[in-house]
Amino acid sequence: MKINYILLAILLITPIKKASSQTINTTPIPILAETNTTTSCPFITKNSEGTPVMSFGKETKEKETVLCYAVFNSNEKKFQTPIEIQSSKGVELHGENAPKIIFKPNNEIIAVWGVDNASEKKKYGGLVNYSQSFDNGKSWTKAKPLVKDTASIDQRYFDIDLLPNGEVAIIWLDNRSKTEDEGSTLYYAETKGTTGFQNEKLIAETACQCCRTDLFISKNGTINAAFRDIINNEIRDMVLTYSTDNGKTFSVPKRISPDNWKINGCPHTGPTMTENETGLHFAWYTSGGGSGVFYSNSSDYGKTFSTRDIVSDKRSAKHPQITILDNKEVLIVWDETVTEGDNLIVQIGLQHRKKNGEIVSTKYISPKDKSSSFPIIKAINKNQFIVAWSQQSVDENVFYEIVDLNSI
């Protein structure tokens, strides 16, 4: 997966923000220092002990791909030597459809990834596979298909999260539909013991076909699923559906913000959400009623939403990710095209907000001379957090930083 230079060319016509005086001076660390390979698609989770774990894709010069993961060393403040998941060979590396890894409380590890499934019916079709480890990553099961129904020929843009009972939930976009309206269908499934994902069900329709979904399990057990919906066959706005009965039923999707973005195409940038004691917090990209990355929150868990607030008003600002620190304050990262001298660079933005969503500061966090995209973020404690992204140098590679809130 390479940075989209066609997109960068389009963004040349967009007003660009100067960033030099706002960039944090840090030294990013490569996740893997290995010749003849490139890395991309970072994703950060935590294992059953609460230690951060980063998964990412590795590609050789022979175009062979595999999913890897590395465990964070809290004493050395860096990730340990990465481990390859051999059953994932052939993983498709796409920043909006990144492979992921998750740890169950019983120490089972599940890796989920996409593979190509191009056909006459779906030129850009894909499937979702997964693998399980029951011995702390020493061995993995053979790759299993998420969906067994042969009518499903396109499964992509999935997300996973841990349920209160220790099982794993997953959502994904699927070609199977019961309506003639445009869009993909949102499906849901859960693991059951050691048997993997079971009992899939349709929970929403008319989803934008190429924007990532976001699954988030609230502390009260509510299962929240956010996605870009196609409303009345012309508006592509972010919506939230949720289940308060352990996934048996889901609410009618409700708009997070009435952006009313009319676009005949897919923006390839989905929503993100998190939670603290004030409720749910969201970030997303739109060009409806103004372009850029926006923020909103919901104090009643999806029944109503605050009026959106701007994170970055640049048309080039996309791919936001949101998290909370241990002190419950909110952090948002995204990628955005800026000018640095005579150069056009994609940098990673970082915004710090109070518990209630009030803005504290907005900075740039990636190098001023390297294009960076698809950032992710995870808290370590109340003051420190990890930010990682795919960075273009000679080749594309994953870099990360350990950032102290007091330093920004």
Short mmCIF file of C-alpha atoms in Angstrom, two decimals, residues 106-385:
data_model
loop_
_atom_site.label_atom_id
_atom_site.label_comp_id
_atom_site.label_asym_id
_atom_site.label_seq_id
_atom_site.Cartn_x
_atom_site.Cartn_y
_atom_site.Cartn_z
CA ASN A 106 -8.25 -16.18 28.26
CA ASN A 107 -5.07 -15.29 26.27
CA GLU A 108 -6.44 -16.48 22.92
CA ILE A 109 -5.22 -14.18 20.12
CA ILE A 110 -7.22 -13.58 16.97
CA ALA A 111 -5.77 -12.00 13.82
CA VAL A 112 -8.16 -10.70 11.14
CA TRP A 113 -7.20 -9.51 7.66
CA GLY A 114 -8.47 -8.96 4.14
CA VAL A 115 -7.47 -10.77 0.96
CA ASP A 116 -8.13 -9.93 -2.67
CA ASN A 117 -11.16 -11.49 -4.38
CA ALA A 118 -11.39 -9.75 -7.73
CA SER A 119 -14.02 -11.22 -10.05
CA GLU A 120 -16.17 -10.28 -13.03
CA LYS A 121 -18.96 -9.27 -10.64
CA LYS A 122 -16.66 -7.37 -8.24
CA LYS A 123 -13.50 -6.00 -9.82
CA TYR A 124 -12.23 -4.77 -6.45
CA GLY A 125 -13.84 -7.45 -4.30
CA GLY A 126 -12.23 -8.80 -1.17
CA LEU A 127 -12.72 -11.43 1.53
CA VAL A 128 -11.99 -11.45 5.27
CA ASN A 129 -9.95 -14.26 6.83
CA TYR A 130 -8.86 -14.86 10.39
CA SER A 131 -6.56 -17.09 12.43
CA GLN A 132 -6.44 -18.04 16.13
CA SER A 133 -3.60 -18.74 18.54
CA PHE A 134 -4.16 -20.64 21.78
CA ASP A 135 -0.52 -20.69 22.96
CA ASN A 136 0.37 -16.99 23.19
CA GLY A 137 1.31 -16.65 19.54
CA LYS A 138 3.64 -19.65 19.26
CA SER A 139 1.37 -21.32 16.71
CA TRP A 140 -1.65 -20.26 14.69
CA THR A 141 -4.57 -22.06 13.08
CA LYS A 142 -4.87 -22.17 9.33
CA ALA A 143 -6.60 -19.15 7.82
CA LYS A 144 -10.39 -19.42 8.10
CA PRO A 145 -12.99 -17.50 6.06
CA LEU A 146 -15.12 -15.10 8.10
CA VAL A 147 -18.11 -15.85 5.84
CA LYS A 148 -19.02 -19.30 4.53
CA ASP A 149 -21.94 -18.18 2.34
CA THR A 150 -20.74 -18.34 -1.29
CA ALA A 151 -23.13 -15.50 -2.18
CA SER A 152 -20.80 -13.20 -0.24
CA ILE A 153 -18.08 -12.26 -2.70
CA ASP A 154 -17.05 -8.91 -1.20
CA GLN A 155 -16.27 -8.44 2.52
CA ARG A 156 -14.18 -5.45 3.52
CA TYR A 157 -13.72 -2.53 5.93
CA PHE A 158 -14.14 -4.60 9.09
CA ASP A 159 -13.55 -3.69 12.72
CA ILE A 160 -13.28 -5.74 15.92
CA ASP A 161 -13.67 -5.18 19.66
CA LEU A 162 -13.85 -7.15 22.88
CA LEU A 163 -17.24 -7.92 24.42
CA PRO A 164 -17.88 -7.88 28.21
CA ASN A 165 -18.13 -11.70 28.23
CA GLY A 166 -14.62 -12.05 26.80
CA GLU A 167 -15.70 -12.91 23.28
CA VAL A 168 -14.80 -10.85 20.19
CA ALA A 169 -17.33 -8.97 18.04
CA ILE A 170 -16.77 -8.03 14.41
CA ILE A 171 -18.57 -5.85 11.86
CA TRP A 172 -17.88 -5.64 8.14
CA LEU A 173 -19.29 -4.41 4.84
CA ASP A 174 -20.76 -7.14 2.63
CA ASN A 175 -22.18 -7.28 -0.89
CA ARG A 176 -25.25 -9.31 0.19
CA SER A 177 -28.28 -7.07 0.38
CA LYS A 178 -32.06 -7.20 0.66
CA THR A 179 -32.61 -3.81 -0.97
CA GLU A 180 -32.17 -2.35 -4.43
CA ASP A 181 -30.76 0.86 -2.97
CA GLU A 182 -27.12 1.71 -3.49
CA GLY A 183 -24.54 0.67 -0.92
CA SER A 184 -23.11 -2.25 0.99
CA THR A 185 -24.67 -4.10 3.91
CA LEU A 186 -23.28 -3.99 7.45
CA TYR A 187 -22.95 -7.40 9.09
CA TYR A 188 -22.19 -8.45 12.69
CA ALA A 189 -20.84 -11.65 14.24
CA GLU A 190 -19.25 -12.87 17.49
CA THR A 191 -16.79 -15.56 18.49
CA LYS A 192 -18.02 -18.51 20.51
CA GLY A 193 -15.39 -20.24 22.61
CA THR A 194 -12.64 -21.68 20.44
CA THR A 195 -14.86 -22.12 17.38
CA GLY A 196 -14.25 -18.64 15.97
CA PHE A 197 -16.83 -16.25 14.54
CA GLN A 198 -20.42 -17.50 14.51
CA ASN A 199 -24.04 -16.44 13.91
CA GLU A 200 -23.55 -13.57 11.49
CA LYS A 201 -26.44 -11.16 11.04
CA LEU A 202 -27.36 -8.16 8.93
CA ILE A 203 -27.63 -5.04 11.11
CA ALA A 204 -27.80 -2.13 8.61
CA GLU A 205 -27.93 -1.43 4.87
CA THR A 206 -26.97 1.25 2.34
CA ALA A 207 -23.47 1.74 3.81
CA CYS A 208 -20.91 3.66 1.76
CA GLN A 209 -18.96 0.91 0.00
CA CYS A 210 -15.34 1.94 0.63
CA CYS A 211 -15.18 3.74 3.99
CA ARG A 212 -13.96 1.88 7.05
CA THR A 213 -16.40 1.02 9.81
CA ASP A 214 -15.84 1.50 13.55
CA LEU A 215 -16.94 -0.89 16.29
CA PHE A 216 -16.78 0.21 19.92
CA ILE A 217 -18.06 -1.59 23.01
CA SER A 218 -19.06 0.83 25.79
CA LYS A 219 -18.29 0.12 29.43
CA ASN A 220 -21.99 -0.50 30.01
CA GLY A 221 -21.92 -3.25 27.36
CA THR A 222 -23.59 -1.29 24.56
CA ILE A 223 -22.34 -2.41 21.14
CA ASN A 224 -21.80 0.70 18.99
CA ALA A 225 -21.23 0.55 15.23
CA ALA A 226 -20.49 3.71 13.23
CA PHE A 227 -20.28 3.91 9.44
CA ARG A 228 -20.85 6.25 6.51
CA ASP A 229 -24.40 5.76 5.31
CA ILE A 230 -25.89 6.53 1.89
CA ILE A 231 -29.08 8.41 2.74
CA ASN A 232 -31.78 8.75 0.06
CA ASN A 233 -29.27 7.48 -2.52
CA GLU A 234 -27.35 10.77 -2.53
CA ILE A 235 -26.16 11.92 0.94
CA ARG A 236 -23.13 10.21 2.54
CA ASP A 237 -23.10 11.09 6.24
CA MET A 238 -21.86 9.30 9.34
CA VAL A 239 -24.38 7.32 11.38
CA LEU A 240 -24.43 5.28 14.58
CA THR A 241 -26.37 2.10 15.32
CA TYR A 242 -26.17 0.36 18.67
CA SER A 243 -27.34 -2.70 20.57
CA THR A 244 -28.24 -2.74 24.26
CA ASP A 245 -29.26 -6.43 24.32
CA ASN A 246 -25.93 -8.12 23.62
CA GLY A 247 -26.23 -7.92 19.85
CA LYS A 248 -29.69 -9.45 19.50
CA THR A 249 -31.11 -6.26 17.95
CA PHE A 250 -29.65 -2.96 16.75
CA SER A 251 -31.18 0.51 16.69
CA VAL A 252 -32.17 2.33 13.51
CA PRO A 253 -29.00 4.13 12.35
CA LYS A 254 -29.01 7.81 13.36
CA ARG A 255 -26.87 10.58 11.91
CA ILE A 256 -24.00 11.75 14.10
CA SER A 257 -24.15 15.08 12.27
CA PRO A 258 -26.49 16.34 9.50
CA ASP A 259 -23.65 17.27 7.13
CA ASN A 260 -25.78 16.55 4.05
CA TRP A 261 -22.77 15.69 1.92
CA LYS A 262 -23.99 14.93 -1.57
CA ILE A 263 -21.31 13.03 -3.45
CA ASN A 264 -21.51 10.37 -6.14
CA GLY A 265 -18.49 8.41 -4.96
CA CYS A 266 -16.73 7.01 -1.92
CA PRO A 267 -14.39 9.24 0.15
CA HIS A 268 -12.35 6.28 1.51
CA THR A 269 -12.27 7.72 5.03
CA GLY A 270 -14.44 6.36 7.82
CA PRO A 271 -15.47 7.38 11.36
CA THR A 272 -13.80 6.81 14.72
CA MET A 273 -15.16 6.85 18.28
CA THR A 274 -14.19 6.43 21.93
CA GLU A 275 -15.71 6.89 25.39
CA ASN A 276 -15.12 8.57 28.75
CA GLU A 277 -17.40 9.46 31.67
CA THR A 278 -19.01 12.28 29.65
CA GLY A 279 -20.21 9.84 26.96
CA LEU A 280 -19.19 8.90 23.42
CA HIS A 281 -16.79 10.99 21.31
CA PHE A 282 -16.60 10.91 17.51
CA ALA A 283 -14.39 12.22 14.68
CA TRP A 284 -14.89 11.95 10.92
CA TYR A 285 -14.21 13.58 7.56
CA THR A 286 -16.83 15.27 5.39
CA SER A 287 -17.22 17.88 2.69
CA GLY A 288 -20.82 18.60 3.57
CA GLY A 289 -21.34 22.13 4.88
CA GLY A 290 -17.59 22.71 4.83
CA SER A 291 -14.64 20.35 4.33
CA GLY A 292 -12.35 18.77 6.89
CA VAL A 293 -12.25 16.59 9.99
CA PHE A 294 -14.98 17.25 12.56
CA TYR A 295 -15.74 16.24 16.16
CA SER A 296 -18.95 15.58 18.07
CA ASN A 297 -19.98 13.87 21.29
CA SER A 298 -23.05 12.20 22.76
CA SER A 299 -23.76 12.37 26.50
CA ASP A 300 -26.70 9.95 26.20
CA TYR A 301 -24.91 7.23 24.21
CA GLY A 302 -26.25 7.81 20.74
CA LYS A 303 -29.71 9.23 21.35
CA THR A 304 -28.57 12.82 20.66
CA PHE A 305 -25.32 14.39 19.45
CA SER A 306 -23.65 17.73 20.04
CA THR A 307 -23.29 20.20 17.17
CA ARG A 308 -20.15 19.31 15.25
CA ASP A 309 -16.91 21.15 16.03
CA ILE A 310 -14.02 21.59 13.59
CA VAL A 311 -10.82 19.63 14.14
CA SER A 312 -9.19 20.71 10.87
CA ASP A 313 -10.95 22.74 8.17
CA LYS A 314 -8.64 21.57 5.38
CA ARG A 315 -10.11 19.57 2.54
CA SER A 316 -7.02 17.39 2.66
CA ALA A 317 -7.57 16.39 6.32
CA LYS A 318 -8.66 12.74 6.42
CA HIS A 319 -8.40 9.38 8.19
CA PRO A 320 -8.99 10.50 11.81
CA GLN A 321 -8.50 8.23 14.81
CA ILE A 322 -9.59 9.07 18.36
CA THR A 323 -8.71 7.77 21.83
CA ILE A 324 -8.73 8.81 25.48
CA LEU A 325 -5.88 9.02 27.97
CA ASP A 326 -6.07 7.37 31.37
CA ASN A 327 -7.12 10.79 32.73
CA LYS A 328 -10.07 10.62 30.28
CA GLU A 329 -8.95 13.53 28.10
CA VAL A 330 -9.45 13.14 24.35
CA LEU A 331 -6.83 12.87 21.60
CA ILE A 332 -7.46 12.94 17.84
CA VAL A 333 -4.95 12.24 15.04
CA TRP A 334 -5.42 12.54 11.27
CA ASP A 335 -3.37 13.07 8.10
CA GLU A 336 -3.35 16.39 6.25
CA THR A 337 -1.51 17.87 3.28
CA VAL A 338 0.59 20.93 4.16
CA THR A 339 3.32 22.99 2.51
CA GLU A 340 6.77 23.00 4.06
CA GLY A 341 8.97 25.42 2.14
CA ASP A 342 8.56 24.47 -1.50
CA ASN A 343 7.44 20.93 -0.72
CA LEU A 344 4.01 19.36 -0.51
CA ILE A 345 3.97 17.04 2.51
CA VAL A 346 1.31 14.89 4.19
CA GLN A 347 1.71 15.36 7.94
CA ILE A 348 0.02 13.86 10.98
CA GLY A 349 -2.12 16.26 13.00
CA LEU A 350 -2.67 15.83 16.74
CA GLN A 351 -5.42 17.54 18.72
CA HIS A 352 -5.77 17.45 22.51
CA ARG A 353 -9.23 18.05 24.00
CA LYS A 354 -10.52 18.14 27.56
CA LYS A 355 -12.87 15.46 28.91
CA ASN A 356 -15.88 17.43 27.67
CA GLY A 357 -14.40 17.90 24.18
CA GLU A 358 -13.10 21.45 24.58
CA ILE A 359 -9.95 22.03 22.49
CA VAL A 360 -6.65 22.41 24.37
CA SER A 361 -4.10 22.39 21.52
CA THR A 362 -3.57 21.40 17.89
CA LYS A 363 -0.14 20.41 16.56
CA TYR A 364 1.66 18.45 13.86
CA ILE A 365 3.57 15.42 15.07
CA SER A 366 5.27 13.77 12.06
CA PRO A 367 8.52 14.88 10.34
CA LYS A 368 8.31 18.02 8.21
CA ASP A 369 10.24 16.43 5.33
CA LYS A 370 8.42 13.07 5.00
CA SER A 371 4.89 12.31 3.83
CA SER A 372 2.94 10.33 6.43
CA SER A 373 -0.56 8.84 6.37
CA PHE A 374 -3.12 6.64 8.15
CA PRO A 375 -2.18 7.44 11.76
CA ILE A 376 -3.29 5.45 14.79
CA ILE A 377 -3.10 6.35 18.48
CA LYS A 378 -3.19 4.49 21.82
CA ALA A 379 -2.76 5.71 25.40
CA ILE A 380 -0.05 4.25 27.65
CA ASN A 381 -1.06 6.11 30.81
CA LYS A 382 -2.60 9.46 31.80
CA ASN A 383 0.20 11.49 30.18
CA GLN A 384 1.86 9.30 27.53
CA PHE A 385 0.58 7.80 24.31
#
